[in-house]
Coordinates of C-alpha atoms (C1' of nucleotides) in Angstrom, one line a residue:
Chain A
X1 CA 0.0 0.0 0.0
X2 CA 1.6 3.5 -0.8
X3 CA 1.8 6.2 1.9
X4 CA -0.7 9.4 2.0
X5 CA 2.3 11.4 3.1
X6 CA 4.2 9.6 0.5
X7 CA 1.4 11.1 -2.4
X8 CA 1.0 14.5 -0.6
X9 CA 5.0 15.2 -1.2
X10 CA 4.9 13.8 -4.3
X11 CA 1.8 14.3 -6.6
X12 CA 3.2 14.1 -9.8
X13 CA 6.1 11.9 -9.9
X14 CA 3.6 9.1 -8.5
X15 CA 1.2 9.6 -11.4
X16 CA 4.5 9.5 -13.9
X17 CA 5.2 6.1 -11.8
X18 CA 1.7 4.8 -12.1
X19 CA 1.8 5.3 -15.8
X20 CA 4.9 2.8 -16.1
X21 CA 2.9 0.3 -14.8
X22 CA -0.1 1.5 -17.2
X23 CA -2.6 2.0 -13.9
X24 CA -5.8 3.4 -15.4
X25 CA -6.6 6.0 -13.2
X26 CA -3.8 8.3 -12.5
X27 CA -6.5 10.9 -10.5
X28 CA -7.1 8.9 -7.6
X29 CA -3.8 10.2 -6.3
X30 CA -5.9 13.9 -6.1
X31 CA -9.2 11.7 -4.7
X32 CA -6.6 10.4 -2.0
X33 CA -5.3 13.5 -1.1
X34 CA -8.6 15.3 -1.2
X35 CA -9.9 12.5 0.7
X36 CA -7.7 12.8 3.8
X37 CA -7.5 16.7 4.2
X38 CA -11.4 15.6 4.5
X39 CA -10.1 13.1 7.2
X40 CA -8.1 15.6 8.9
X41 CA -10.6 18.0 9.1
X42 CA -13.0 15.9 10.8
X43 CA -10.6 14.6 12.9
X44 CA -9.3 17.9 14.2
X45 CA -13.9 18.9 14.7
X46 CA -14.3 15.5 16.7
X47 CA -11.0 15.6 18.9
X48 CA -12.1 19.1 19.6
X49 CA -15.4 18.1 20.8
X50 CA -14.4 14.6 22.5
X51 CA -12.3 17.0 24.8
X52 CA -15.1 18.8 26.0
X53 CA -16.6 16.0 26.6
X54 CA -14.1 14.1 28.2
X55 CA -13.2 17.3 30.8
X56 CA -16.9 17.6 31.3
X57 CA -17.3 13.7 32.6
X58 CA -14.6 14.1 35.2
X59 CA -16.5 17.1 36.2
X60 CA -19.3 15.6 36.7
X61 CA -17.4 13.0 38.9
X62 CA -15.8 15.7 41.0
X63 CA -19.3 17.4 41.4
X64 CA -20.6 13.3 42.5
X65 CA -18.3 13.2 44.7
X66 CA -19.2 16.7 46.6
X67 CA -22.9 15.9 46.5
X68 CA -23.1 18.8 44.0
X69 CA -26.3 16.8 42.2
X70 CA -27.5 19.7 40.8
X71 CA -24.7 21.0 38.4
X72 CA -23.8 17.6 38.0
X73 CA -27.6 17.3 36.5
X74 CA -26.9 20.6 34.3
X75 CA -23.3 19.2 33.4
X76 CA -24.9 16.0 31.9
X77 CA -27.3 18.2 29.6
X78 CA -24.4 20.0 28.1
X79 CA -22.4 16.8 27.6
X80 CA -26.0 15.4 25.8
X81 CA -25.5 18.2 23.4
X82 CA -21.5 17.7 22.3
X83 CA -22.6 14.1 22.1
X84 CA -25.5 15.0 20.1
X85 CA -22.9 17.0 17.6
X86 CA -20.3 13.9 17.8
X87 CA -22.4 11.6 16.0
X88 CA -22.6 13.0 12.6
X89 CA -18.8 13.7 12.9
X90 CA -18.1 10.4 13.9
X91 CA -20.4 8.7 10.8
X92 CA -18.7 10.3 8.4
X93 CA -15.4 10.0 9.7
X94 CA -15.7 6.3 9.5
X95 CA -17.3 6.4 5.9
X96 CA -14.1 8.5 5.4
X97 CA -11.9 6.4 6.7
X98 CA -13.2 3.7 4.5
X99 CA -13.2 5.3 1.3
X100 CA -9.6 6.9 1.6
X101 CA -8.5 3.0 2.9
X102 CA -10.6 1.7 -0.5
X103 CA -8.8 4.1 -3.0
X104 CA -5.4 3.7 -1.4
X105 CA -5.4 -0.3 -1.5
X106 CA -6.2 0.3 -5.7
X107 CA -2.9 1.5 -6.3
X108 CA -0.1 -1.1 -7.5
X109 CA 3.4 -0.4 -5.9
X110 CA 5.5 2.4 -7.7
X111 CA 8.0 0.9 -9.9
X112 CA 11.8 1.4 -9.2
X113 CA 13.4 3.8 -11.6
X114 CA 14.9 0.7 -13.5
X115 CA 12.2 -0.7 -14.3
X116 CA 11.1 -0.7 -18.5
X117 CA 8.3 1.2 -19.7
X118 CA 6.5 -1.6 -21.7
X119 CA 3.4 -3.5 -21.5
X120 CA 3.4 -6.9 -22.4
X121 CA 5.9 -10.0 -21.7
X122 CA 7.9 -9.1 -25.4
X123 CA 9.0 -5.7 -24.0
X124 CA 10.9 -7.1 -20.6
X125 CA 14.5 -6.1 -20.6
X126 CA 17.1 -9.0 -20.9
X127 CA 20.0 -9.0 -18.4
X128 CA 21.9 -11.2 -18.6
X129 CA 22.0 -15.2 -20.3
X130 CA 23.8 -18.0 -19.2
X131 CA 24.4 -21.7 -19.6
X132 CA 24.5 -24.0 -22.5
X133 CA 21.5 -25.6 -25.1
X134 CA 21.6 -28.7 -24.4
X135 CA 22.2 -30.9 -27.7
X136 CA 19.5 -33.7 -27.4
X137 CA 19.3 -37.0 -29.0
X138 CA 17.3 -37.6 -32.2
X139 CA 13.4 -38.7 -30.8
X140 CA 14.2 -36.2 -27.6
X141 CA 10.7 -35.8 -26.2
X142 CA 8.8 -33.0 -23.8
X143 CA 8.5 -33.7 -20.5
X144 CA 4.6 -34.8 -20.6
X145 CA 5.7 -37.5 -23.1
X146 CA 8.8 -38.5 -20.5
X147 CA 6.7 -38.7 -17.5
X148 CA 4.1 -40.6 -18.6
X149 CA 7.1 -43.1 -20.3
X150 CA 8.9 -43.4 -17.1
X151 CA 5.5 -43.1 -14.5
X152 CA 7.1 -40.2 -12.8
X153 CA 3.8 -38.5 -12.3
X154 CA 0.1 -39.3 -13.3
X155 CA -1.8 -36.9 -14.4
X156 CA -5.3 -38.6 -14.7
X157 CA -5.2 -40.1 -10.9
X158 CA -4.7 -36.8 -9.8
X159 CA -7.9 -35.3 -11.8
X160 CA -9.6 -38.2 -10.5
X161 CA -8.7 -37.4 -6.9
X162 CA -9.0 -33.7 -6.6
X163 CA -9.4 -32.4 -10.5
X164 CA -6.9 -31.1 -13.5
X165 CA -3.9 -29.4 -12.6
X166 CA -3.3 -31.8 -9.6
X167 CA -0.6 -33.8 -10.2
X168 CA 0.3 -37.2 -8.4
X169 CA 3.6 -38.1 -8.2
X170 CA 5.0 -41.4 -8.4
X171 CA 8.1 -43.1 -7.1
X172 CA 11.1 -42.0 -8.7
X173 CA 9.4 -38.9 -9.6
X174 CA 7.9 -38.2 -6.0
X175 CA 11.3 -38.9 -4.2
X176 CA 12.9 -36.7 -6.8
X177 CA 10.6 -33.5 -5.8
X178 CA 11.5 -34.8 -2.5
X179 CA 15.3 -34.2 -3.3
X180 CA 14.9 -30.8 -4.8
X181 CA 13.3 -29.5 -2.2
X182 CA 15.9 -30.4 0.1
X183 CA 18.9 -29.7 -2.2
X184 CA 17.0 -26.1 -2.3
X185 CA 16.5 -25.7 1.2
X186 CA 20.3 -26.4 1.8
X187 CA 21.1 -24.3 -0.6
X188 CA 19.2 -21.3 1.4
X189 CA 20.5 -22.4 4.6
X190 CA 23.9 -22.3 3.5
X191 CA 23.7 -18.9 2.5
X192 CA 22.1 -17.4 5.5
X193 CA 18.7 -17.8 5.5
X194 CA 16.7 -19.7 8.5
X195 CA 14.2 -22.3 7.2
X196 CA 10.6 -22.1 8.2
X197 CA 7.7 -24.5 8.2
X198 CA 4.4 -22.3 8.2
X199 CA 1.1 -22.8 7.9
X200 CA -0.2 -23.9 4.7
X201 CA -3.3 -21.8 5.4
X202 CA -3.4 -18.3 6.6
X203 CA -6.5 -16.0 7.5
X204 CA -8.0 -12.9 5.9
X205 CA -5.5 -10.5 7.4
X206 CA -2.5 -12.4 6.1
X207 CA -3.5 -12.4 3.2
X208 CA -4.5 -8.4 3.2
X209 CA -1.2 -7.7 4.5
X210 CA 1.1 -9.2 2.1
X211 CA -1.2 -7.6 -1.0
X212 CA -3.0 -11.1 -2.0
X213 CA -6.0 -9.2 -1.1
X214 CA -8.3 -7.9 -2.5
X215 CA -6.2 -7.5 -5.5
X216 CA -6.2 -11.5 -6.2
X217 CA -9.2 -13.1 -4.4
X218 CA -10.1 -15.2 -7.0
X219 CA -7.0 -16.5 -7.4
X220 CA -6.6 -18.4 -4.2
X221 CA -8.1 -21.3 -3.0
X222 CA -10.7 -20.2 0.0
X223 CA -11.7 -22.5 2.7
X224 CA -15.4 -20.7 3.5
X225 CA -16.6 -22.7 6.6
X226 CA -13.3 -21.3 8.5
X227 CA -12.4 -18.3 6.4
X228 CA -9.0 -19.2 5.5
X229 CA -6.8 -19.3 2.7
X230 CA -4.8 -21.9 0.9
X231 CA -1.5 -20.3 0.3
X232 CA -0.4 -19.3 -2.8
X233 CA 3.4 -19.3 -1.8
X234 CA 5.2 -19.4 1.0
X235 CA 5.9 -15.5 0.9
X236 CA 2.0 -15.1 2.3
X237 CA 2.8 -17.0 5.7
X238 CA 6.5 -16.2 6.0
X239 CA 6.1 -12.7 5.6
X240 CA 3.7 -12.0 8.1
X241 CA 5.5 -14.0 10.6
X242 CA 6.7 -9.6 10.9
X243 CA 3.2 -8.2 11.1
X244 CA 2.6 -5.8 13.3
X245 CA 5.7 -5.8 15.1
X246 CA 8.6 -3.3 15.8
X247 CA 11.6 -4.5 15.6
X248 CA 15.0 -3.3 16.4
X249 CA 17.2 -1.8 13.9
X250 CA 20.2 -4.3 14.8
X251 CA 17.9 -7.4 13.9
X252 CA 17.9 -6.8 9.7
X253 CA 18.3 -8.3 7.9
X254 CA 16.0 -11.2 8.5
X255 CA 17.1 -13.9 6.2
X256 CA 14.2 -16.8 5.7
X257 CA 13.6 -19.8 3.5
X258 CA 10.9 -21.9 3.4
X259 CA 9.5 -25.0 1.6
X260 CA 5.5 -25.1 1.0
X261 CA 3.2 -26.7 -1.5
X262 CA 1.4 -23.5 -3.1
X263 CA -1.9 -23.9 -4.3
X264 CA -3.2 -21.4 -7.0
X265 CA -6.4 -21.3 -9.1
X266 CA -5.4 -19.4 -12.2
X267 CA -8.7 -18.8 -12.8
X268 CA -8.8 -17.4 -17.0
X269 CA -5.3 -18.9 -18.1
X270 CA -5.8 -21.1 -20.6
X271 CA -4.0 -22.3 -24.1
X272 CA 0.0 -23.6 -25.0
X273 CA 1.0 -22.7 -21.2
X274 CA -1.0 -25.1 -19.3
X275 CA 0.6 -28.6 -20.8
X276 CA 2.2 -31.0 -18.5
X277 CA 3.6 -29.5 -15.4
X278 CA 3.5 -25.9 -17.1
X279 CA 0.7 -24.4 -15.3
X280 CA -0.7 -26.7 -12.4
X281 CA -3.5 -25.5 -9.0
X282 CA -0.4 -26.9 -6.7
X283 CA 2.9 -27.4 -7.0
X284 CA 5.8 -27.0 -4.3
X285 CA 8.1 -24.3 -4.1
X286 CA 11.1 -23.6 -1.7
X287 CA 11.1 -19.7 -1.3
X288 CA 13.7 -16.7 -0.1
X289 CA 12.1 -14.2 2.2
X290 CA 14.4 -10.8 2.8
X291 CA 13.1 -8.0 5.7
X292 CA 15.7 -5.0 5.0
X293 CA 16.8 -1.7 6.1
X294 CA 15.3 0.4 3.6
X295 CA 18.6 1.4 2.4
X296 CA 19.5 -2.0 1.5
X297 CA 16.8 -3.4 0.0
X298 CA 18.3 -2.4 -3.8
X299 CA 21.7 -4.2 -2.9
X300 CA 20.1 -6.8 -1.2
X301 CA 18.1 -7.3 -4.5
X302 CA 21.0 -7.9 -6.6
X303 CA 22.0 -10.4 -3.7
X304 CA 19.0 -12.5 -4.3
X305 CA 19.2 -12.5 -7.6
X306 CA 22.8 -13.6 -7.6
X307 CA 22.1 -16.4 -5.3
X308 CA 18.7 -18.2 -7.1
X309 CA 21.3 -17.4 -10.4
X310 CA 24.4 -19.2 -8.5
X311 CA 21.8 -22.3 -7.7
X312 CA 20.2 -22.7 -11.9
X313 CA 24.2 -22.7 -12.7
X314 CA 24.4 -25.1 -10.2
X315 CA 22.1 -27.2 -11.8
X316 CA 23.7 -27.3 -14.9
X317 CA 20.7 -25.4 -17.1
X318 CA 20.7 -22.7 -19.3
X319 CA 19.3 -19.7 -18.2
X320 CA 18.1 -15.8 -18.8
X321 CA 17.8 -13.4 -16.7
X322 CA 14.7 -10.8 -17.6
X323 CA 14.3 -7.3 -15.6
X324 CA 10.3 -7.3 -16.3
X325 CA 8.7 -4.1 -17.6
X326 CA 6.0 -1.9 -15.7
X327 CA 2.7 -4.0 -17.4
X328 CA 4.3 -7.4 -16.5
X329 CA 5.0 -6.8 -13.3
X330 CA 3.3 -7.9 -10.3
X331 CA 0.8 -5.4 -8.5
X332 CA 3.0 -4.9 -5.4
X333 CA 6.2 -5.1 -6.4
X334 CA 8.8 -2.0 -7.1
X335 CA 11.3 -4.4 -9.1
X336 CA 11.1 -7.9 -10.5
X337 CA 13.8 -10.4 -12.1
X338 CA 12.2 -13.3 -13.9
X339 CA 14.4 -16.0 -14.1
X340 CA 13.8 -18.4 -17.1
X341 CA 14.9 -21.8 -18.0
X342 CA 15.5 -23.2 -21.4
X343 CA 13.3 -26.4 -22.5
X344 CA 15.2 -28.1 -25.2
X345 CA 12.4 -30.3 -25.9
X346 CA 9.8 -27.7 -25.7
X347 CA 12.4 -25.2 -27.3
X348 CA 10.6 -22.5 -25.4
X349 CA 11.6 -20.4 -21.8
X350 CA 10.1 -21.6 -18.8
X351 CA 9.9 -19.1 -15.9
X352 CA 11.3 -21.1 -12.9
X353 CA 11.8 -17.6 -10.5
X354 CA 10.6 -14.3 -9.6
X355 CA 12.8 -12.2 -7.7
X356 CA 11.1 -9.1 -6.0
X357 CA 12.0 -6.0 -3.9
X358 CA 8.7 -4.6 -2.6
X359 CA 10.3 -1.9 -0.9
X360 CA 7.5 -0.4 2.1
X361 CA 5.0 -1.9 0.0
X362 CA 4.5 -4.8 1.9
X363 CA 5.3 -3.5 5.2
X364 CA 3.7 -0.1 5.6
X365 CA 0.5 -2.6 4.9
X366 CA 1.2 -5.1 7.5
X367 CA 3.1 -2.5 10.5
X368 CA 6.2 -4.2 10.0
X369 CA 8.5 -1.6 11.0
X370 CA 12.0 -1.0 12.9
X371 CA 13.3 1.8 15.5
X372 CA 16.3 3.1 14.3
X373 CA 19.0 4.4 17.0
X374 CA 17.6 7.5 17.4
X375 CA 14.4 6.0 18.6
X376 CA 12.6 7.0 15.0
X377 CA 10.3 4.5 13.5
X378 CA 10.1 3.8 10.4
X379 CA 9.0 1.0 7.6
X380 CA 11.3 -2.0 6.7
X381 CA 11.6 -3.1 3.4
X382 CA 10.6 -6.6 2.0
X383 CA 12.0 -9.1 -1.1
X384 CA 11.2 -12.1 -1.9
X385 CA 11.8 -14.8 -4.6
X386 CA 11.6 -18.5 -5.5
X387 CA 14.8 -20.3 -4.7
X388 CA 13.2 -22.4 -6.7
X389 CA 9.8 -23.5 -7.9
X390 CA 9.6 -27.2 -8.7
X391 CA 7.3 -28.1 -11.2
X392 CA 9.5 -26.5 -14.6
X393 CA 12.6 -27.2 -13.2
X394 CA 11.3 -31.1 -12.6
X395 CA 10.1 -30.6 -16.1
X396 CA 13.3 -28.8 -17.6
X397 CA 15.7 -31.1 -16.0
X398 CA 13.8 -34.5 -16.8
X399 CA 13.9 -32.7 -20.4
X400 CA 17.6 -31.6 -21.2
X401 CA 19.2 -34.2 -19.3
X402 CA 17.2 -37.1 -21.3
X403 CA 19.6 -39.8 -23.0
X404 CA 18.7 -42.4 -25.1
X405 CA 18.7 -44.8 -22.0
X406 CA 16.9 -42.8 -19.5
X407 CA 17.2 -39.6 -17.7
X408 CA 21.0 -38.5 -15.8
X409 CA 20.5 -35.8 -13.3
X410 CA 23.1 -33.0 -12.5
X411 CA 25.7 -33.8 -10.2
X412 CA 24.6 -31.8 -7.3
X413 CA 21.3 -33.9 -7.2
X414 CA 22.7 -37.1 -6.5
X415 CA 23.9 -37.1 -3.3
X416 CA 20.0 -36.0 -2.7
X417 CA 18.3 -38.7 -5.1
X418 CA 20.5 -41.5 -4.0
X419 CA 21.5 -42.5 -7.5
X420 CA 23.4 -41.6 -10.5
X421 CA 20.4 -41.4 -12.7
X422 CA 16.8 -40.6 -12.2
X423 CA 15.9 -43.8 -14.4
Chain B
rA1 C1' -16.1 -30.7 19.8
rG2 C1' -18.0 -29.9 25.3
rA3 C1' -17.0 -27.6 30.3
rG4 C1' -14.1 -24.2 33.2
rA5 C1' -10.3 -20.4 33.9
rG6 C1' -7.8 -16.5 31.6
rG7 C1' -5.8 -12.4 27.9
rU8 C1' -3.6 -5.4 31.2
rG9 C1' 2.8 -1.6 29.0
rU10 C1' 9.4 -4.7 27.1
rC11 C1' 8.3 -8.5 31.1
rC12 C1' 5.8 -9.8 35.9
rG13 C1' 1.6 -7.9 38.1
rA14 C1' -2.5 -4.7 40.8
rG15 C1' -6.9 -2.8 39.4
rU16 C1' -14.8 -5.1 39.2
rG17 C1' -18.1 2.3 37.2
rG18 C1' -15.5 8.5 38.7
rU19 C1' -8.1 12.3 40.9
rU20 C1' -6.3 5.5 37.1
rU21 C1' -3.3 11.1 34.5
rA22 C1' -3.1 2.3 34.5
rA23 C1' -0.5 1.2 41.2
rG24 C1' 3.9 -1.7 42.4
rG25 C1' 8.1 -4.5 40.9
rA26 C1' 11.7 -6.1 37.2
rG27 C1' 14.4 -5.0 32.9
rC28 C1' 16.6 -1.3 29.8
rA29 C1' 18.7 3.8 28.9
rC30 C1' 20.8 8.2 30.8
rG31 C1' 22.6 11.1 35.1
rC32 C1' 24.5 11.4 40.3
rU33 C1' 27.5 8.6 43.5
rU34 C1' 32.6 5.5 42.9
rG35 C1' 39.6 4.6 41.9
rG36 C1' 36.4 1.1 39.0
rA37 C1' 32.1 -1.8 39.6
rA38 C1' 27.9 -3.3 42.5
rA39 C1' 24.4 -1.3 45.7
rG40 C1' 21.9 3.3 46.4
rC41 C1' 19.5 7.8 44.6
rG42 C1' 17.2 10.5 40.5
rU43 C1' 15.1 10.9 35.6
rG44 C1' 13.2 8.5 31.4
rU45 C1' 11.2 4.2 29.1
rA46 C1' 4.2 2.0 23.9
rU47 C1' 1.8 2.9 19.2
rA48 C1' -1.3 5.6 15.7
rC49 C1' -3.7 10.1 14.1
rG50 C1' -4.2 15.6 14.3
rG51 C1' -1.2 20.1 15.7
rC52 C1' 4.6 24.6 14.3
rA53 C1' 4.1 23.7 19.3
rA54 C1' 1.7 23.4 24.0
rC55 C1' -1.2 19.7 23.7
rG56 C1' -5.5 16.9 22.1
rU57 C1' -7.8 12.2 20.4
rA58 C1' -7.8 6.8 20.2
rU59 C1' -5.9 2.1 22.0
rC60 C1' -5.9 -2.7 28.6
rG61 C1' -6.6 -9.5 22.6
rG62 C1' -10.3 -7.7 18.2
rG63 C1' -15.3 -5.7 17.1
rG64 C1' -19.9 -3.7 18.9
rG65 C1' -23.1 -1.9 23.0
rU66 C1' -24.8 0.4 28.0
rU67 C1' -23.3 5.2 30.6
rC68 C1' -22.3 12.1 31.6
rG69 C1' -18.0 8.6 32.5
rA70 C1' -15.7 1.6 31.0
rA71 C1' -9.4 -1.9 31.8
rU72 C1' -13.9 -2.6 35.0
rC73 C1' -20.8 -4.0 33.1
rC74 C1' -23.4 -6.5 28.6
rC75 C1' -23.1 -8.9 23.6
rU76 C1' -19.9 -11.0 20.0
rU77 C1' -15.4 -12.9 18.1
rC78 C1' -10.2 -14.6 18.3
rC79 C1' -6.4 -16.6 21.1
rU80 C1' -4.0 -19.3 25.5
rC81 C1' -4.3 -22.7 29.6
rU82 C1' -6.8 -27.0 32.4
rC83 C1' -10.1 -31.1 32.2
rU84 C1' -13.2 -34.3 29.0
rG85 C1' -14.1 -36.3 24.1
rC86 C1' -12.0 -37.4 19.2
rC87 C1' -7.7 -38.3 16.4
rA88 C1' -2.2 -38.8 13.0

RNA sequence: AGAGAGGUGUCCGAGUGGUUUAAGGAGCACGCUUGGAAAGCGUGUAUACGGCAACGUAUCGGGGGUUCGAAUCCCUUCCUCUCUGCCA
């Protein structure tokens, strides 16, 4: 959520921000502003009148205590009549409240000043490439074809079960998900980061907190009877582990990792991106949670994105690195790396990564903040990326590293699988 | 899931309608004291909003209500603990 003051100081440079990420209506920065001088306003006519009040009661209590009934009688009556003015003021201060807390939560986050002016996937900036195409043996099939050949996950008992996009892993193929997840986890650990096993459900102000809502209720699974929500990654629970707390400036950065199963309904996709593991309603996902001194958060960035980059090399894939532009980004993030993966069977990119700095975007909405050693508070920052998502990099790996005799697996995995080869 | 007991500041803890402006203690910070330290003494020690400021307003798990006045009474909801039930 962006900051009134934040709007006040800076009118037009947010519009010129909101048009990078092609927001629709650039005026709601005025109806904001507009809408809290209304707040302050009414604010400054109730507190005015509530201290009347409030020195009036004690009054009255003082006047009790003397056996003064009568002006405590003739004290009442004039507290009858503040209170009588009150209640208009303190209607439409809450309607206030509402509406500026309705426009506010519209906007997206501001994008950082690196970030590309374009609109659709095409126009996202490349950084940087890196690894080799894999040269695959004549008949070299896509994963789906693989998978189904070496019963590494079923596709059909999972539909039956729960319904598409469910997949059910099988033996070799479940033990190997089983290994990436660890090798990942390690991976995160080593570098700093303390794992975390969260709830795989979180309530409604979780999920308002971290920007899931309302922006993207329909895109996560919602248990009604309890009024919960399947998560959609690990960032959801993780994050809000800092809700509402104040934390010292000595304990940033918080480093966290943590493995979930992340459920999603992508509700309208559709066509050549939902085959095979592609596009699925759950998959697992090991993820990298920063909380940063806000003049960190752009080095700590780069950080992330050199450590999910140092893991893919790791793994022996090819890889690109894509700074996204202002209409593919996500709605509350300031700065985004997309990390892709190259299918040599599918001879397409797969996104395996997102690497975010949200800046206050995050926090300012949840409270997460730090005192500084001058006693000041102020908003932390928070990043966040996969480190890595399973499903494409199942897929991409079962893919390049495909012989004519079965499937190899890069060298870092074995220790994890137990074997040589995954078949 | 049922019954009961609870939720107060950084922590412990008092407080069942009116100088509570949340007692008292601990911790922490600063100062005095000291050769140095401890003890002792003194001062300070939540957040949000409004205000140049003085200060005002709100907050005793959350929300709502009663009252001139609520930490205190009522309703509702969440959470914790104990017992019972069920269960991996």
């Amino acid at each position: 959520m962006l900051q009134v003051s934040f709007l006040r100081q800076n009118r037009e440079l947010a519009k010129q921000k909101l048009a990078v990420k092609h927001f629709a209506q650039p005026d709601l920065v005025d109806t904001v502003i507009d809408l809290d001088d209304e707040r302050k306003q009414l604010q400054a006519a109730f507190d005015e009148t509530q201290a009347k009040v409030n020195a009036a009661s004690k009054e009255i209590g003082a006047l009790m205590a003397k056996g003064d009934k009568e002006q405590a009688e003739a004290t009442k009556a004039a507290v009858g009549e503040w209170k009588k003015q009150l209640e208009p003021l303190k209607e439409k201060m809450a309607q206030v409240e509402i509406d500026l807390q309705n426009t506010l939560v519209q906007f997206p986050n501001l994008p950082h000043d690196l970030v590309p002016k374009g609109k659709t996937p095409e126009e996202n900036e490349l950084v940087k490439q890196g690894g080799e195409t894999p040269k695959l043996h004549a008949g070299a099939q896509a994963h789906w074809d693989l998978i189904s050949k070496y019963n590494l996950v079923d596709f059909e008992t999972g539909s039956k079960i729960t319904g598409s996009g469910f997949p059910l892993y099988i033996g070799k193929g479940a033990k190997f998900q089983r290994a990436l997840v660890q090798y990942f986890l390690d991976f995160n650990i080593a570098a700093g980061y303390t794992e975390y096993l969260p709830p795989f459900m979180v309530n409604e102000a979780s999920a308002f907190a971290t920007g899931q809502l309302p922006d993207k209720e329909g895109q996560m699974y919602h248990a009604t009877a309890d009024n919960f929500y399947l998560i959609p990654t690990a960032e959801v629970p993780v994050t809000n582990i800092y809700r509402e707390v104040v934390l010292k400036e000595a304990d940033l950065p918080l480093q966290m990792t943590a493995y979930s199963p992340c459920f999603r309904r992508e509700a309208g996709s559709f066509g050549k991106d939902v085959r095979g593991l592609n596009r699925v309603h759950q998959f697992e996902k090991v993820e990298i949670i920063q909380i940063v001194h806000p003049d960190k958060s752009d080095e700590v960035l780069n950080e992330m994105v050199a450590h999910v980059e140092k893991l893919l090399v790791s793994l022996g894939l090819q890889y690109r690195i894509l700074r996204l532009c202002g209409g593919d980004m996500g709605f509350a993030s300031a700065i985004t790396y997309d990390f892709e993966v190259y299918s040599a069977a599918q001879e397409r990119w797969l996104e395996v990564s997102s690497v975010s700095n949200f800046q206050a975007y995050q926090t300012y909405r949840m409270k997460c903040r730090f005192k500084d050693a001058a006693g000041k508070i102020n908003f932390a920052h928070s990043l966040n990326g996969s480190s890595l998502a399973l499903p494409r990099i199942f897929a991409a790996i079962v893919e390049n590293y495909q012989t004519e005799a079965g499937i190899a697996l890069p060298k870092v995995l074995q220790a994890y699988f137990g074997a040589e080869n995954l078949i």
